[in-house]
Structure formats: structure tokens, C-alpha cells
XYZ file of C-alpha atoms in Angstrom:
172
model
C 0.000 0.000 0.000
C 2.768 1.908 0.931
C 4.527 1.466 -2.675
C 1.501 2.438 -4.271
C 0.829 5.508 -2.466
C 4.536 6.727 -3.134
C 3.965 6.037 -6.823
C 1.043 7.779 -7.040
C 2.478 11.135 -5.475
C 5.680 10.837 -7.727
C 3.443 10.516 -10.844
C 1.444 13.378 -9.831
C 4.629 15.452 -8.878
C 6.084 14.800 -12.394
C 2.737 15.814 -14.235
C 2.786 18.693 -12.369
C 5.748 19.682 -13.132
C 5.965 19.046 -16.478
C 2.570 21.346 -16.704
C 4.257 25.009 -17.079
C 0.356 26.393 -18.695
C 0.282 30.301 -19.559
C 2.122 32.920 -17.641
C 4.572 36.156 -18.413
C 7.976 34.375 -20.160
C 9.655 38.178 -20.772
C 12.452 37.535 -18.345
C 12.780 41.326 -18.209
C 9.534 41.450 -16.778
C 9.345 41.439 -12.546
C 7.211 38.685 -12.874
C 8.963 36.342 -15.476
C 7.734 32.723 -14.732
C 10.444 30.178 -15.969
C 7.948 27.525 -16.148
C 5.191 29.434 -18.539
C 4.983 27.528 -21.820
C 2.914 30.152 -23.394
C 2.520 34.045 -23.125
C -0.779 35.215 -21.290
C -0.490 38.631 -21.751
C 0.117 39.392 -17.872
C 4.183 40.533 -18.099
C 4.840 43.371 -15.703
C 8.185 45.667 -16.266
C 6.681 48.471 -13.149
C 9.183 50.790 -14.659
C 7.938 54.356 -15.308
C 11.304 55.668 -17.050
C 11.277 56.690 -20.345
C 9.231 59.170 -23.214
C 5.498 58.478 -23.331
C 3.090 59.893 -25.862
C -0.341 59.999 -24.106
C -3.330 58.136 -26.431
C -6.547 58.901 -24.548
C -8.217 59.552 -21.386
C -11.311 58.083 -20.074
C -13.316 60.384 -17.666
C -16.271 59.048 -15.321
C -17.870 61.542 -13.577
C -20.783 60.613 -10.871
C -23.224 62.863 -8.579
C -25.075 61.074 -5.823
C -27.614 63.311 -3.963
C -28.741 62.482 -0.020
C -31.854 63.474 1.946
C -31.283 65.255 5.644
C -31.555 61.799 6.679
C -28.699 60.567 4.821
C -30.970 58.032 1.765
C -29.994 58.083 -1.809
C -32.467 60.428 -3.124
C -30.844 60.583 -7.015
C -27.590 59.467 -8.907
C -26.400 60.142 -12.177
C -23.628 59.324 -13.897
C -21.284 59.546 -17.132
C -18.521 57.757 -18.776
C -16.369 58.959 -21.978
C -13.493 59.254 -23.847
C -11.460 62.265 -24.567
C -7.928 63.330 -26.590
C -4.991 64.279 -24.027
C -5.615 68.056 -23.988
C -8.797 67.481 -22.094
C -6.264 67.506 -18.829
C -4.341 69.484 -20.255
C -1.744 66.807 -22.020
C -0.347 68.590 -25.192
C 2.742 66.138 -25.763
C 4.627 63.482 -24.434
C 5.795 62.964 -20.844
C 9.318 61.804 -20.030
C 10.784 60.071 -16.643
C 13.991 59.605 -15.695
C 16.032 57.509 -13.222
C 16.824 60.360 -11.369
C 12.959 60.684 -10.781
C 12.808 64.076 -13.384
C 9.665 64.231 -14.954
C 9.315 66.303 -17.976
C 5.875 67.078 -19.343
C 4.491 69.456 -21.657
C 0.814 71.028 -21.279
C -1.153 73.300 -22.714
C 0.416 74.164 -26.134
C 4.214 74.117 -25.753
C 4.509 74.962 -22.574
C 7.105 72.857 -20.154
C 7.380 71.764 -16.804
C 10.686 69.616 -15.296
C 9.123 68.697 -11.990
C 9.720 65.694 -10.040
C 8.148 62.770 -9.190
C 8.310 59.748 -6.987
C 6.808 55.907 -7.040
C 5.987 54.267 -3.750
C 4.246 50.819 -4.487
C 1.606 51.710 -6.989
C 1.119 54.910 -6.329
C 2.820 57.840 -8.891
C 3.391 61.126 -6.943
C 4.243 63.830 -9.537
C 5.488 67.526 -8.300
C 5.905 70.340 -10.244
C 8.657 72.797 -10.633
C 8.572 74.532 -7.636
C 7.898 71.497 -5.463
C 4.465 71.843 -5.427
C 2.636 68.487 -5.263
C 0.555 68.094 -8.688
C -1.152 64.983 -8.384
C -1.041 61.543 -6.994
C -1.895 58.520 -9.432
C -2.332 55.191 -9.362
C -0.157 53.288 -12.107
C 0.071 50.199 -13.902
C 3.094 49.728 -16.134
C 4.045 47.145 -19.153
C 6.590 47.348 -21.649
C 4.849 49.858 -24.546
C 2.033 50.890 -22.041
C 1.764 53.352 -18.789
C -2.163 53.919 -17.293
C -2.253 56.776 -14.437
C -5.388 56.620 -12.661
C -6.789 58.957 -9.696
C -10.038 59.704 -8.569
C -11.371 63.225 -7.040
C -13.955 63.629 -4.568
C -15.879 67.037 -3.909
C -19.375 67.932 -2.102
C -21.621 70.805 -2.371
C -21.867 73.320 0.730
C -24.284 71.132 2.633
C -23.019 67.827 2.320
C -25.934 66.684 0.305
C -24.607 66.311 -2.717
C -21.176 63.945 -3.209
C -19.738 64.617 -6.861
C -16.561 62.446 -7.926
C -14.124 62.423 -10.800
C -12.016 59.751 -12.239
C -9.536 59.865 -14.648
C -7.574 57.095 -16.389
C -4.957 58.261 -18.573
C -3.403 55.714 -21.276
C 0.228 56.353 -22.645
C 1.978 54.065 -25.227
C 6.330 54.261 -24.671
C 8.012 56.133 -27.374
């Protein structure tokens, strides 16, 4: 019994093994997975650094209005699409590994700021150390997506309005 039992968990350890499935096989990707046989589309490089033309933004704006009692009384909201310049994008944006960040807004202005990356989170600062805004990021190899969300309420409290903004940005 014992024999069989043994023989059983060795099969099932080689099957196992020999079963790499899908996964990231960049190895220049932070999560490379040696034993992926095919490409799933899930490689992660996390590196912000280098020239990025921004493609798009996606805004989704909501307003939820409360009774003195604190119900739901209405909500509305919206979702589209709009070119860079909406948020004031007019060209590419460029990071460096000294944590520079160059970016040029409406028309050809400039601003060499700063920025910093903690985790997932994108702090960007502008020239005169001013803190801009705070994103949350996802990065792959050709692709960068900044995301933040704003949240604002009318003089009574009654109304709760909130903004969020995803920006897309393909590597240059």
C-alpha cells in the first residue's frame, strides 16, 4: 500500500511539473515565470522611465444626492473618452532615473518637476515642489495607465460629486 501511495504522489509530482500552462515568459519582466509555456499577456516591467506619448483619457464623472436623513435620493452618472488636452496633455511625458519628470501642457509649454513611485502609487510635483497629483499606475513594456479619482461635495453635504480619470500612454 505503501509502494503504491509513493507512486502515485511521484506521478502526480512529475505531471505537475511538467505542466508550465500560460504565464509572463519576458524575463525582463518582474514577474517572469520560468515555467510558462505560453505568453498570457500578464508581463509586468513596473518601470515608469522613459518618453510616453499619451493616447486617450477616459473620464467618469458621478453625482449622488442624499436626503437630511442621509438616503440616496438621485444618482447620475457619465462615462467617456477624450484626446490628451482634455487635462491638459499637449505632448509626451518623459521620466527619468533620477525621478525628473518632464511634461508638456497646454500648447508648448514645459514643466521639469519631479516625481516619486511608492508601491503603486505615482506622486508627480511640479517645478517649484508643489505636489501636482497623486496617481495610481500600472506599467508594461509599450504601455503606462495613471489613474486617480477626485472627490468634492456641495456646501451642505448633500450632494457627493466624484471624478475619475484614467490616462493611457503608449512608450516612445
Amino acid at each position: 500500500m505503501k509502494k503504491l501511495l509513493l507512486i502515485l504522489f511521484v506521478c502526480s509530482a512529475i505531471v505537475t511539473s511538467c505542466n508550465g500552462g500560460e504565464g509572463c515568459t519576458d524575463p525582463f519582466a518582474t514577474n517572469y515565470n520560468i515555467d510558462a509555456e505560453s505568453d498570457d499577456g500578464s508581463c509586468i516591467f513596473g518601470s515608469i522611465v522613459g518618453i510616453w506619448m499619451p493616447d486617450s483619457v477616459v473620464i467618469y464623472i458621478s453625482e449622488e444626492e442624499f436626503s437630511l436623513t442621509g438616503q440616496l435620493v438621485s444618482f447620475a452618472s457619465e462615462t467617456y473618452t477624450r484626446p490628451p488636452e482634455s487635462v491638459g496633455l499637449s505632448g509626451n511625458l518623459q521620466f527619468t532615473d533620477e525621478g525628473v519628470a518632464i511634461i508638456q501642457f497646454l500648447g508648448n509649454n514645459i514643466d521639469t518637476g519631479s516625481y516619486i513611485v511608492s508601491g503603486s502609487e505615482f506622486s508627480h510635483f511640479e517645478s517649484d515642489g508643489d505636489l501636482s497629483a497623486v496617481f495610481n499606475y500600472t506599467a508594461s513594456k509599450n504601455q503606462l495607465v495613471l489613474s486617480r479619482s477626485m472627490n468634492d461635495d456641495d456646501d451642505y453635504g448633500s450632494t457627493i460629486y466624484t471624478r475619475q480619470e484614467t490616462i493611457y500612454l503608449t512608450k516612445q
